[in-house]
Amino acid sequence: MADIFNKKYSIEEKLKMLTGVDGFAAVHPKDVQEPLLRMSDSPIGVKKGGSKAMCYPNPCLVASSFDRELMFQLGKALGTDCRAYNCNLLLAPAVNLKRSPLAGRNFEYYSEDPYLSGVLVGKFVDGLHSEKVGVCVKHFACNNQETARWVQDSVVDDDTLRNVYLKAFEMLVKNNNIETIMSSYNQVNGTYAAENKYLLNDILKGEWGFDGIVISDWASVRNLVNSFNNGLDLEMPNNNNSFQVLKDAYEKGELSEETINESVRRLLKVSKKLNITVSNHDSTSKKFNADDISKMASESMVLLKNEGVLPLSKTDKVLLVGEAAVKPRIQGGGCAEIKDRKFLKLPQKHLKEKLAKCDCIGNYDILELGTIDLGSYDKIIVFTCLTRWEDSEAYDRKSLGFPEEQVSAIKYLSKYNDNIIVVLENGSAVDLNFEKDVKGILEAYYTGDCFGTAVSDVLTGEITPSGKLAETFPERIEDLPNLYEFGKRTVYYKEGEFFGYRYFSTFNVKPKYEFGFGLTYCNFKWKNIKIDKVSDYGFDISLDVENVSNYHGKEVVQIYLKSENVFEPRKQLLEFDCIRLAPHEEKHVIIKLRPEHFTKYISGKQRLISGEYGIVVGRSSEIDEYTKQVVLKKEEDRVIDFDTMLGELLGNDKFRNVTLKYLRDAINYWAFGDENSEENFEDNGFLKSHVYDMPIRGIAYFVRKDDKMQILTKMINELTEIKENKK
Ligand code: GLC
């Protein structure tokens, strides 16, 4: 096998490598037994495993964990499955942002916040890498809707593109050594992603130094030669006429051998890395059982409302209602979907063993519900889910709500029983217009195969829900800032970074439930919160968190940057930590902020932000536990030159006297009117501000001596000597 990575290939052999071998494989040199890149969808399971493959908790659910370790373990579990099904390149994760809750693939995505996405997904990638499996980070870029996705154009300004939509990709390229990136179907600023030189060559490979493979989304290449000239390395899936198209282009000089060789170099480099035979693969890899995965799902669920109805008690007589209780929606739809789920365990099976009584009506039929003595139950749990034409690749939602029959059933039931609990099965924010009619709301998102145990364990308190919303739940669809710039063929991202909590917090629009929100069965006391400044842009945050309850659980400490600057979001997530605590356990937490937390693209260049800000230690994007006002200021270590403002010198004791000396010698009058003025310019507000803002080169206009520039140069040299302590 070794020589295939070093041998000289003919141009024909190289051209053949640039397109897939079949639907999910690539790079198959002759006399090699199987293709070197063996791919499979998806972020929620290894589809290649067919009906045997496990369907894992979906990204929308695990993102709510805010738990780096959980994400690592999930990646490791999926990596183990990849190995089992001979897949060495998983077509995951998908890190597009939840720009609008209406987008069909949000279940596959993680958050509205790029930093949360980048950090959590980085751990997921590390987990896959721990099993020696490669990743394909997708869809690069701005695939934030499904409508017209093959031609849709995402028009977005450069700073927003970089600070928001590319940030998670950038973090993964720079921090997690990813092997491949998948270009998206859509256009970005008028150019299709698969042939977008700015995205692929300039930013991804040029600025970020990505040295892996750019893979096209399936059949998304519209101009093969342009794509390869602009940064694509592999067209997927196989396309039987691509070889001839590329060969003709090569022979006509439209596709250089250098370009071909560069893609082949990348393809072979990644193939070599991923072709680790299982025998020399780390045999200590952890085997995951269903309980491990179920626990991940339970812990990630978000308890949105609980007025004394959860957890259930053993004496409770409970009625489960809804088709979603017996035919639950456990995953989103499309290429990610893991087929043939036959062996689903259902909540009633588990709850019957733990409660005094647990009946179930597997529909929302009010007539049937009307025949039941609803008041005889201590609690009624309604399971809700979206239709199969929602939360799927290729479809966007037209509304935020659950199907009307489900909402009607909830409202009907609330008339006959005071203790209604609703379990939500969805991939993104929904309209909870029934919230006032119920006492408990559990956001279960899509749990994958473990639905029955995962939900039951939370309802009975076996496991405490510790999730926090990774997206904003708006009060109503009209509150979405980009509602009218969504679902069209050309979409203008006019809102910039102001969507999700960055919008709601800045424009004082009250969400139903805010980003970072989540209740728990525990009771966490936060104590001794301190924020210590350790450098211009360095802050060490510490606190003690105590679990003053009898439940095991996890607390999420969130750190936000709070700005009063109208051109900046009121809140931005800077950092977070998830702490696991046993009953009555206390832990000391340290979270460090460093310059990279305060670096943003501003007018196309990465810069340190500066000004007055609050650093908030919060329980959500709206619940501020502690705030410290800070001034972020980079002590510019500027050289003293002709552009140095006089104010910087006059206002600094080190330089003041020498500066005044030159000013007085060099200038026998201030050309501001009275030639004989003896007035000290610093006593005159106008003169002072004028002089203080003037750079050294400006005073040359007022020096009536021929050797003015020599004088000013001497001045600069003497001040520089002082600055460098040579004087
Ligand atoms: C699809 C998806 C992509 C998937 C690929 C292979 O169209 O956009 O996420 O990995 O094709 O199925």
XYZ file of C-alpha atoms and ligand atoms in Angstrom:
739
model
C 0.000 0.000 0.000
C 2.860 2.347 0.871
C 4.084 2.993 -2.680
C 0.700 4.228 -3.884
C 1.240 7.382 -1.862
C 4.592 8.085 -3.441
C 4.437 6.600 -6.903
C 4.325 8.728 -10.036
C 0.861 8.697 -11.526
C 0.045 9.388 -15.145
C -2.070 12.439 -15.902
C -4.968 10.095 -16.731
C -4.680 8.365 -13.350
C -4.559 11.709 -11.619
C -7.583 13.056 -13.445
C -9.534 9.943 -12.450
C -8.843 10.749 -8.785
C -10.618 14.089 -9.036
C -14.094 12.555 -9.170
C -15.809 9.938 -7.051
C -15.460 6.229 -7.664
C -19.128 5.710 -6.817
C -21.754 7.358 -4.618
C -19.659 7.368 -1.473
C -16.086 6.474 -2.321
C -13.112 8.097 -3.976
C -9.434 7.688 -4.809
C -9.054 4.152 -6.071
C -5.677 3.635 -7.733
C -5.456 0.457 -9.773
C -4.188 -2.682 -8.034
C -5.492 -1.329 -4.692
C -8.182 -3.557 -3.254
C -10.742 -0.897 -2.212
C -11.130 2.868 -2.593
C -8.959 4.792 -0.182
C -11.718 7.203 0.875
C -14.767 5.268 2.081
C -17.476 7.684 3.073
C -20.815 7.579 4.794
C -23.418 10.065 5.956
C -24.259 11.463 8.613
C -23.953 13.439 11.831
C -26.549 11.185 13.495
C -25.304 7.749 12.540
C -23.313 5.698 10.040
C -25.819 5.169 7.233
C -23.503 2.634 5.649
C -24.525 0.317 8.460
C -28.094 0.217 7.173
C -30.733 -0.997 9.613
C -27.999 -2.162 12.002
C -26.634 1.360 12.372
C -27.511 3.261 15.541
C -29.365 6.544 15.236
C -27.703 8.929 17.690
C -29.060 11.990 19.466
C -29.213 14.670 16.804
C -26.957 17.766 16.823
C -29.879 20.005 17.822
C -30.143 18.003 21.070
C -26.498 17.471 21.998
C -25.645 21.110 21.269
C -27.920 21.945 24.200
C -25.569 20.046 26.491
C -22.925 22.801 26.278
C -20.775 19.828 27.349
C -17.369 19.382 25.696
C -16.829 15.899 27.191
C -20.225 14.651 26.040
C -19.486 15.822 22.512
C -16.132 14.047 22.544
C -17.731 10.799 23.672
C -20.449 11.124 21.025
C -17.804 11.580 18.341
C -15.925 8.603 19.693
C -19.054 6.465 19.614
C -19.774 7.410 16.003
C -16.131 6.789 15.162
C -16.383 3.306 16.616
C -19.375 2.632 14.387
C -17.537 4.009 11.362
C -14.781 1.540 11.970
C -17.300 -1.254 12.274
C -18.831 -0.382 8.894
C -15.541 0.216 7.093
C -16.091 3.941 6.768
C -12.992 6.086 7.240
C -14.526 9.428 6.347
C -17.791 10.489 7.988
C -19.733 13.169 6.102
C -20.194 15.170 9.255
C -20.413 17.476 11.171
C -22.679 20.068 9.604
C -21.848 23.392 11.235
C -24.050 25.851 9.420
C -25.745 28.264 11.779
C -29.416 28.333 12.730
C -30.016 31.700 11.094
C -33.761 31.055 11.094
C -35.675 28.364 13.015
C -37.592 27.707 9.794
C -34.620 26.102 8.019
C -35.153 22.435 7.236
C -31.743 21.111 8.269
C -31.521 22.868 11.612
C -31.831 19.501 13.322
C -28.460 18.662 11.805
C -26.949 21.961 12.854
C -25.956 22.989 16.372
C -26.663 26.555 17.247
C -27.312 30.151 16.322
C -23.992 30.983 17.957
C -20.773 30.327 16.015
C -18.498 30.023 19.041
C -20.678 27.427 20.770
C -20.841 25.525 17.486
C -17.113 25.703 16.879
C -16.141 24.558 20.381
C -18.648 21.729 20.774
C -18.152 20.438 17.248
C -14.404 20.614 17.748
C -14.771 18.108 20.564
C -17.060 15.932 18.432
C -14.335 15.937 15.763
C -11.699 15.080 18.369
C -13.840 12.104 19.352
C -14.020 10.831 15.783
C -10.282 11.394 15.410
C -9.674 9.354 18.564
C -11.064 6.448 16.527
C -8.861 7.381 13.568
C -11.868 8.393 11.477
C -11.811 11.463 9.267
C -14.446 14.194 9.108
C -16.069 16.236 6.392
C -17.168 19.585 7.808
C -20.138 20.906 5.877
C -21.710 22.845 4.155
C -19.216 25.539 3.271
C -20.829 28.030 3.324
C -24.057 29.851 4.244
C -26.387 26.896 3.650
C -29.007 28.375 5.973
C -32.151 27.322 4.152
C -33.376 24.468 1.964
C -35.622 26.408 -0.394
C -34.015 26.563 -3.852
C -30.783 25.410 -2.230
C -29.214 24.324 -5.551
C -29.303 27.869 -6.899
C -30.057 30.073 -3.900
C -27.707 32.991 -3.342
C -26.717 33.991 0.199
C -25.736 37.644 0.010
C -23.786 38.580 3.122
C -21.308 41.310 4.025
C -17.723 40.231 4.572
C -17.470 40.926 8.300
C -20.660 38.999 9.036
C -19.510 36.203 6.738
C -16.255 35.869 8.638
C -17.342 36.640 12.215
C -20.510 34.552 12.076
C -21.023 32.145 9.181
C -17.426 31.028 8.654
C -16.282 31.204 12.271
C -17.050 27.597 13.244
C -15.377 26.368 10.054
C -12.349 28.539 10.815
C -12.135 27.226 14.377
C -12.262 23.621 13.154
C -9.623 24.197 10.495
C -7.287 25.957 12.924
C -7.937 23.894 16.061
C -9.006 20.400 15.030
C -6.915 19.356 12.050
C -9.920 18.403 9.932
C -9.378 16.318 6.822
C -12.069 17.555 4.440
C -14.617 20.309 3.943
C -17.735 20.040 1.810
C -18.709 23.010 -0.320
C -22.403 23.771 -0.281
C -24.959 23.804 -3.108
C -25.796 27.475 -2.841
C -24.116 30.598 -4.051
C -22.336 32.966 -1.709
C -22.390 36.537 -2.925
C -23.218 35.472 -6.450
C -20.732 32.624 -6.921
C -21.514 28.962 -6.390
C -19.682 27.613 -3.373
C -18.103 24.723 -5.326
C -16.338 27.208 -7.605
C -16.013 30.121 -5.212
C -12.373 31.159 -5.327
C -12.790 33.684 -2.510
C -14.172 31.037 -0.158
C -12.064 28.057 -1.209
C -8.697 29.389 -2.291
C -8.428 32.846 -0.764
C -9.935 32.258 2.674
C -10.006 28.497 3.349
C -6.701 27.449 1.789
C -4.978 30.825 1.651
C -5.701 32.670 4.899
C -6.568 29.705 7.091
C -3.947 27.350 5.623
C -6.357 24.420 5.188
C -4.316 21.545 3.751
C -7.047 18.943 3.359
C -9.569 18.183 0.641
C -12.456 20.330 -0.555
C -15.247 17.972 -1.576
C -18.302 19.156 -3.508
C -21.741 18.486 -2.158
C -23.342 15.764 -4.180
C -23.887 16.747 -7.816
C -23.482 20.395 -6.905
C -20.660 21.114 -9.409
C -21.979 23.220 -12.261
C -18.673 24.033 -13.936
C -16.072 21.361 -13.320
C -13.036 23.213 -14.650
C -13.885 26.445 -12.844
C -14.350 24.463 -9.657
C -10.932 22.843 -9.798
C -9.280 26.085 -10.775
C -10.957 27.816 -7.830
C -10.186 25.378 -5.045
C -12.244 22.208 -5.369
C -10.262 18.973 -4.990
C -12.868 16.224 -5.384
C -16.168 16.115 -7.246
C -18.746 13.858 -5.613
C -20.369 11.601 -6.445
C -18.739 9.951 -9.434
C -19.640 11.603 -12.685
C -18.996 9.420 -15.731
C -18.119 12.233 -18.137
C -15.909 14.197 -15.773
C -12.713 12.444 -16.810
C -13.175 13.497 -20.437
C -14.160 17.053 -19.498
C -11.066 17.392 -17.330
C -8.825 15.734 -19.898
C -10.021 18.085 -22.644
C -9.500 21.075 -20.358
C -6.007 19.885 -19.498
C -5.118 19.396 -23.150
C -6.458 22.850 -24.003
C -4.465 24.378 -21.181
C -7.591 25.410 -19.253
C -6.602 23.170 -16.343
C -2.927 23.107 -15.436
C -0.964 20.079 -14.305
C 0.038 22.138 -11.268
C -3.613 22.485 -10.259
C -4.237 18.796 -10.844
C -1.130 17.815 -8.879
C -2.130 19.998 -5.938
C -5.538 18.327 -5.644
C -3.978 14.883 -6.036
C -1.422 15.747 -3.352
C -4.229 16.607 -0.967
C -6.261 13.525 -1.890
C -3.321 11.189 -1.310
C -2.242 12.969 1.869
C -5.698 12.520 3.461
C -6.068 8.988 2.062
C -2.764 8.017 3.619
C -3.807 9.478 6.980
C -7.176 7.702 7.005
C -6.080 4.303 5.818
C -5.199 3.030 9.242
C -5.922 -0.658 9.280
C -7.998 -1.651 12.296
C -5.244 -3.973 13.491
C -2.841 -1.138 14.232
C -5.707 1.018 15.450
C -5.936 1.715 19.171
C -7.655 -1.403 20.495
C -8.610 0.301 23.746
C -11.377 2.209 22.008
C -14.358 2.371 24.316
C -17.397 0.375 23.302
C -20.585 2.317 23.873
C -23.821 0.719 24.936
C -27.343 2.038 24.488
C -27.443 3.311 28.074
C -24.377 5.483 27.495
C -26.045 7.105 24.515
C -29.402 7.388 26.217
C -27.754 9.234 29.102
C -26.215 11.725 26.664
C -29.667 12.412 25.245
C -31.320 12.761 28.665
C -28.693 15.125 30.014
C -28.935 17.323 26.928
C -32.691 17.800 27.109
C -33.878 21.285 28.056
C -36.470 21.699 30.779
C -38.302 24.854 29.720
C -41.117 24.922 32.244
C -41.767 23.060 35.470
C -44.425 24.255 37.888
C -44.086 21.412 40.341
C -45.018 18.619 37.948
C -41.596 17.091 37.228
C -40.010 14.772 38.030
C -42.925 12.327 38.221
C -43.357 10.457 41.468
C -43.806 6.715 41.822
C -47.383 7.234 43.028
C -48.389 9.221 39.954
C -51.161 7.968 37.704
C -50.176 9.268 34.277
C -51.765 9.386 30.840
C -49.545 9.660 27.781
C -51.173 11.287 24.758
C -50.243 11.585 21.110
C -49.060 9.732 18.093
C -45.605 11.109 18.940
C -45.695 8.942 22.079
C -46.114 5.734 20.110
C -44.515 6.700 16.800
C -42.006 9.255 17.989
C -40.039 11.496 15.702
C -36.446 10.662 16.682
C -34.525 12.321 13.852
C -34.705 14.844 11.057
C -35.167 13.835 7.444
C -33.081 13.688 4.287
C -29.635 12.273 3.642
C -28.874 12.305 7.377
C -31.732 9.958 8.214
C -30.828 6.536 9.535
C -33.380 4.199 7.939
C -35.423 1.234 9.168
C -35.892 2.079 12.843
C -37.759 -1.039 13.950
C -36.724 -1.599 17.508
C -37.755 1.634 19.166
C -38.426 1.337 22.880
C -41.298 3.595 23.858
C -41.770 5.671 27.008
C -44.858 3.789 28.174
C -42.902 0.541 28.435
C -40.486 2.130 30.896
C -42.930 4.365 32.709
C -45.307 1.464 33.452
C -42.494 -0.090 35.498
C -41.886 3.060 37.512
C -45.283 4.657 38.076
C -48.481 3.649 39.828
C -50.266 3.785 36.488
C -49.339 4.736 32.934
C -51.952 4.624 30.184
C -51.444 5.825 26.641
C -53.640 7.202 23.855
C -51.600 7.128 20.677
C -53.383 9.992 18.951
C -54.761 13.529 19.435
C -58.384 12.619 18.808
C -60.432 14.879 21.062
C -63.507 12.699 20.651
C -61.619 9.718 21.998
C -59.986 11.816 24.712
C -63.469 12.988 25.658
C -64.435 9.429 26.559
C -61.725 9.237 29.221
C -61.905 10.391 32.836
C -59.049 12.849 32.365
C -59.389 14.219 35.857
C -58.552 10.846 37.336
C -54.922 11.156 36.278
C -52.399 13.029 38.390
C -50.595 14.192 35.265
C -51.108 14.065 31.505
C -48.063 14.068 29.217
C -48.637 15.137 25.608
C -45.964 14.246 23.082
C -45.725 16.658 20.162
C -43.774 16.562 16.920
C -43.585 18.338 13.588
C -44.813 16.815 10.353
C -42.470 14.675 8.260
C -42.357 17.526 5.713
C -40.634 19.661 8.304
C -37.190 19.353 9.861
C -35.805 17.761 6.760
C -33.268 18.362 4.061
C -34.987 19.884 1.022
C -37.846 21.418 3.041
C -38.101 24.583 5.090
C -40.928 25.186 7.508
C -43.623 27.670 6.653
C -44.617 28.193 10.270
C -43.160 27.794 13.729
C -45.998 25.876 15.267
C -46.793 22.251 15.922
C -49.714 20.786 13.908
C -53.032 22.291 14.921
C -54.530 18.978 16.072
C -51.759 18.654 18.639
C -52.208 22.160 19.999
C -55.980 21.675 20.142
C -55.533 18.478 22.087
C -53.269 20.242 24.602
C -55.756 23.052 25.106
C -58.621 20.569 25.393
C -56.808 18.467 27.979
C -55.904 21.537 30.043
C -59.606 22.103 30.669
C -59.931 18.744 32.397
C -56.588 18.379 34.103
C -54.374 21.008 35.748
C -51.133 19.114 35.372
C -50.364 18.982 31.675
C -46.768 18.303 30.612
C -45.639 18.562 26.995
C -42.655 16.726 25.531
C -41.371 18.353 22.324
C -39.853 16.377 19.434
C -38.430 18.938 17.000
C -35.197 20.084 15.424
C -35.381 23.795 16.032
C -37.303 26.521 17.865
C -41.080 26.168 17.794
C -44.038 28.342 18.694
C -45.137 27.388 22.208
C -48.465 29.168 22.045
C -49.900 26.629 24.472
C -47.309 27.441 27.157
C -49.829 29.104 29.474
C -52.073 26.039 29.379
C -49.447 23.652 30.694
C -47.288 23.271 33.768
C -44.347 21.443 32.267
C -42.451 21.641 28.963
C -39.531 19.348 28.174
C -37.583 20.023 24.957
C -36.406 16.561 23.920
C -35.443 17.557 20.352
C -34.502 14.437 18.354
C -33.076 11.737 20.604
C -32.280 9.045 18.067
C -32.997 5.392 18.915
C -32.844 5.862 22.676
C -36.078 7.892 22.782
C -37.971 5.642 25.196
C -35.319 5.417 27.895
C -33.978 8.920 27.405
C -37.366 10.575 27.862
C -38.511 8.258 30.640
C -35.324 8.730 32.638
C -35.848 12.485 32.596
C -39.570 12.340 33.356
C -38.966 10.094 36.365
C -35.920 12.026 37.591
C -33.506 9.120 37.043
C -31.524 11.668 35.060
C -31.696 15.422 35.509
C -32.180 17.447 32.327
C -29.178 19.792 32.199
C -29.543 21.248 28.710
C -29.499 24.950 27.870
C -31.044 26.292 24.674
C -28.465 26.678 21.927
C -30.986 28.782 20.020
C -33.588 31.403 20.786
C -37.254 30.432 21.014
C -39.149 33.517 19.808
C -42.514 34.449 21.245
C -43.932 34.518 17.707
C -42.677 34.145 14.157
C -43.071 37.854 13.473
C -40.288 38.537 15.963
C -37.709 36.919 13.688
C -35.482 39.684 12.269
C -34.924 37.841 8.996
C -38.398 36.453 8.453
C -38.738 38.313 5.167
C -35.206 37.597 4.051
C -35.588 33.844 4.111
C -36.762 31.125 1.766
C -36.167 33.136 -1.383
C -33.868 32.478 -4.328
C -31.703 35.435 -3.346
C -31.469 36.047 0.379
C -29.948 39.235 1.728
C -28.459 38.695 5.166
C -29.386 42.278 6.006
C -29.519 41.541 9.704
C -25.757 40.943 9.749
C -24.907 39.252 13.049
C -28.161 40.448 14.585
C -30.151 37.237 14.631
C -30.895 34.897 17.508
C -29.996 36.189 20.948
C -27.690 38.813 19.451
C -30.797 40.368 17.908
C -33.266 39.798 20.720
C -30.902 41.152 23.402
C -29.910 44.206 21.368
C -33.332 45.251 20.140
C -35.067 44.425 23.426
C -37.400 41.886 21.845
C -38.512 39.479 24.554
C -38.099 35.868 23.432
C -40.317 33.057 24.732
C -37.152 31.348 25.977
C -33.689 32.815 25.540
C -30.443 31.331 24.325
C -28.678 29.618 27.210
C -31.876 29.035 29.189
C -32.731 25.733 30.828
C -34.216 24.596 34.155
C -33.020 21.654 36.211
C -34.103 19.379 39.061
C -31.002 20.486 40.939
C -30.475 23.760 42.744
C -27.126 25.360 42.013
C -25.724 28.096 44.240
C -23.062 30.285 42.667
C -20.626 31.831 45.135
C -17.409 33.874 45.321
C -17.576 35.068 41.740
C -14.407 36.956 40.763
C -13.098 38.438 37.535
C -9.370 39.192 37.649
C -7.701 41.155 34.877
C -4.392 39.484 34.086
C -3.461 41.463 30.949
C -4.874 43.980 28.460
C -7.102 41.251 27.058
C -6.760 38.558 29.685
C -9.319 37.831 32.414
C -9.472 34.912 34.841
C -13.001 34.245 36.021
C -13.542 32.064 39.045
C -16.506 30.981 41.124
C -17.730 28.184 43.329
C -20.794 26.214 42.278
C -22.627 24.152 44.863
C -25.400 21.654 44.136
C -27.740 22.106 47.105
C -30.112 19.383 45.983
C -30.441 15.609 46.126
C -30.146 15.235 42.370
C -27.078 14.624 40.238
C -26.836 17.196 37.481
C -24.714 19.568 35.440
C -24.528 23.351 35.614
C -23.479 25.536 32.678
C -21.645 28.743 33.482
C -21.890 31.144 30.556
C -19.650 34.153 29.977
C -20.970 36.978 27.805
C -19.529 40.210 26.526
C -22.022 42.997 27.179
C -21.839 46.061 24.962
C -23.734 49.341 25.020
C -22.276 50.206 21.605
C -25.211 50.484 19.238
C -23.280 48.836 16.442
C -22.500 45.737 18.466
C -24.751 43.011 19.802
C -25.800 43.703 23.417
C -24.642 40.211 24.307
C -22.084 37.852 22.726
C -21.149 34.452 24.135
C -17.426 34.490 24.941
C -16.981 31.219 26.828
C -18.795 28.550 28.789
C -18.139 25.589 31.043
C -20.298 22.619 31.985
C -19.757 21.280 35.495
C -21.065 17.904 36.675
C -22.066 17.891 40.356
C -23.257 15.131 42.648
C -25.839 15.967 45.312
C -24.416 18.562 47.740
C -21.129 18.645 45.893
C -19.289 21.925 45.339
C -16.676 22.658 42.686
C -14.365 25.566 42.016
C -14.658 26.761 38.423
C -12.070 28.750 36.485
C -12.776 30.166 33.027
C -10.083 32.077 31.198
C -10.645 34.810 28.608
C -7.728 35.653 26.355
C -7.150 37.981 23.344
C -8.652 35.479 20.920
C -11.985 35.927 22.700
C -11.887 39.635 21.860
C -10.721 39.368 18.284
C -13.161 40.043 15.435
C -12.976 40.810 11.760
C -13.628 44.514 11.394
C -13.546 45.825 7.838
C -11.954 42.637 6.640
C -9.103 42.513 9.127
C -8.853 40.637 12.417
C -8.657 43.231 15.146
C -8.840 43.396 18.909
C -12.040 45.160 19.906
C -11.591 48.090 22.258
C -13.762 50.210 24.493
C -15.914 49.873 27.585
C -17.656 46.544 28.017
C -19.216 44.378 30.659
C -18.018 40.852 31.257
C -21.056 38.930 32.419
C -21.090 35.651 34.308
C -24.535 34.387 33.438
C -27.001 31.534 33.754
C -28.362 32.376 30.295
C -28.036 35.163 27.735
C -30.523 37.115 29.845
C -29.870 35.994 33.419
C -26.783 37.943 34.540
C -25.398 36.563 37.803
C -22.416 38.955 37.994
C -21.031 41.715 35.776
C -17.730 43.532 35.807
C -17.186 46.649 33.726
C -13.862 46.603 31.918
C -12.014 48.814 29.479
C -10.561 46.835 26.648
C -7.620 48.783 25.350
C -4.564 47.625 23.585
C -1.687 49.681 24.896
C -0.495 50.397 21.421
C 3.234 50.050 21.465
C 3.401 52.610 18.714
C 6.702 54.008 17.523
C 7.134 57.779 17.778
C 7.120 59.195 14.266
C 5.681 62.037 12.217
C 2.184 60.614 12.755
C 2.446 60.645 16.541
C -0.154 62.991 17.977
C 1.152 65.772 20.190
C -1.501 64.885 22.762
C 0.103 61.472 23.298
C 3.355 63.261 24.114
C 2.111 66.269 26.057
C -0.183 64.061 28.073
C 2.654 61.777 29.131
C 5.074 63.032 31.788
C 7.918 61.100 30.150
C 7.685 63.095 26.934
C 6.006 66.359 27.976
C 8.993 68.597 28.687
C 11.011 67.599 25.652
C 7.949 68.064 23.474
C 7.285 71.540 24.890
C 10.937 72.430 24.399
C 10.772 71.704 20.692
C 7.404 73.320 20.367
C 8.592 76.561 21.899
C 11.934 76.590 20.040
C 10.450 75.561 16.756
C 7.436 77.706 16.786
C 7.576 81.402 17.588
C 3.901 81.739 17.201
C 0.868 79.648 16.847
C -0.697 80.342 13.479
C -4.043 80.547 15.131
C -4.449 84.348 14.972
C -2.469 86.653 17.245
C 1.206 86.337 16.249
C 2.447 87.688 19.545
C 0.195 85.611 21.662
C 1.899 84.630 24.842
C -1.168 82.686 25.810
C -0.398 79.199 26.838
C -2.199 77.160 24.265
C -3.215 74.638 26.894
C -5.355 77.231 28.643
C -7.440 77.619 25.548
C -9.775 74.674 25.080
C -9.982 74.988 21.318
C -6.256 75.467 20.867
C -5.524 72.596 23.216
C -7.741 70.104 21.465
C -6.460 71.297 18.120
C -2.815 70.940 19.146
C -3.288 67.719 21.046
C -4.863 66.004 18.039
C -2.213 67.284 15.662
C 0.506 64.823 14.545
C 4.117 65.976 14.679
C 4.138 66.365 10.887
C 1.345 68.950 11.288
C 3.416 71.429 13.225
C 5.897 71.645 10.321
C 3.461 74.127 8.762
C 4.083 76.524 11.633
C 7.843 76.305 11.863
C 9.429 79.429 10.279
C 12.842 77.872 9.865
C 14.393 76.312 6.775
C 15.713 73.312 8.648
C 12.266 72.513 10.019
C 12.282 68.855 9.056
C 15.699 68.352 10.630
C 14.412 69.949 13.810
C 11.365 67.673 13.896
C 13.475 64.614 13.094
C 15.755 65.522 15.999
C 12.661 65.870 18.157
C 11.435 62.399 17.148
C 14.853 60.865 17.785
C 15.153 62.421 21.244
C 11.639 61.267 22.197
C 12.381 57.791 20.881
C 15.485 57.583 23.037
C 13.339 58.455 26.040
C 10.780 55.810 25.043
C 13.499 53.202 24.751
C 14.985 54.355 28.044
C 18.201 55.336 26.403
C 18.026 58.840 27.784
C -26.549 15.733 0.358
C -26.234 16.653 1.486
C -24.935 16.368 2.166
C -24.669 14.878 2.135
C -24.456 14.494 0.699
C -24.257 12.985 0.557
O -27.235 16.352 -0.666
O -26.356 18.056 1.252
O -25.038 16.851 3.517
O -23.539 14.544 2.908
O -25.513 14.916 -0.154
O -25.441 12.331 0.864
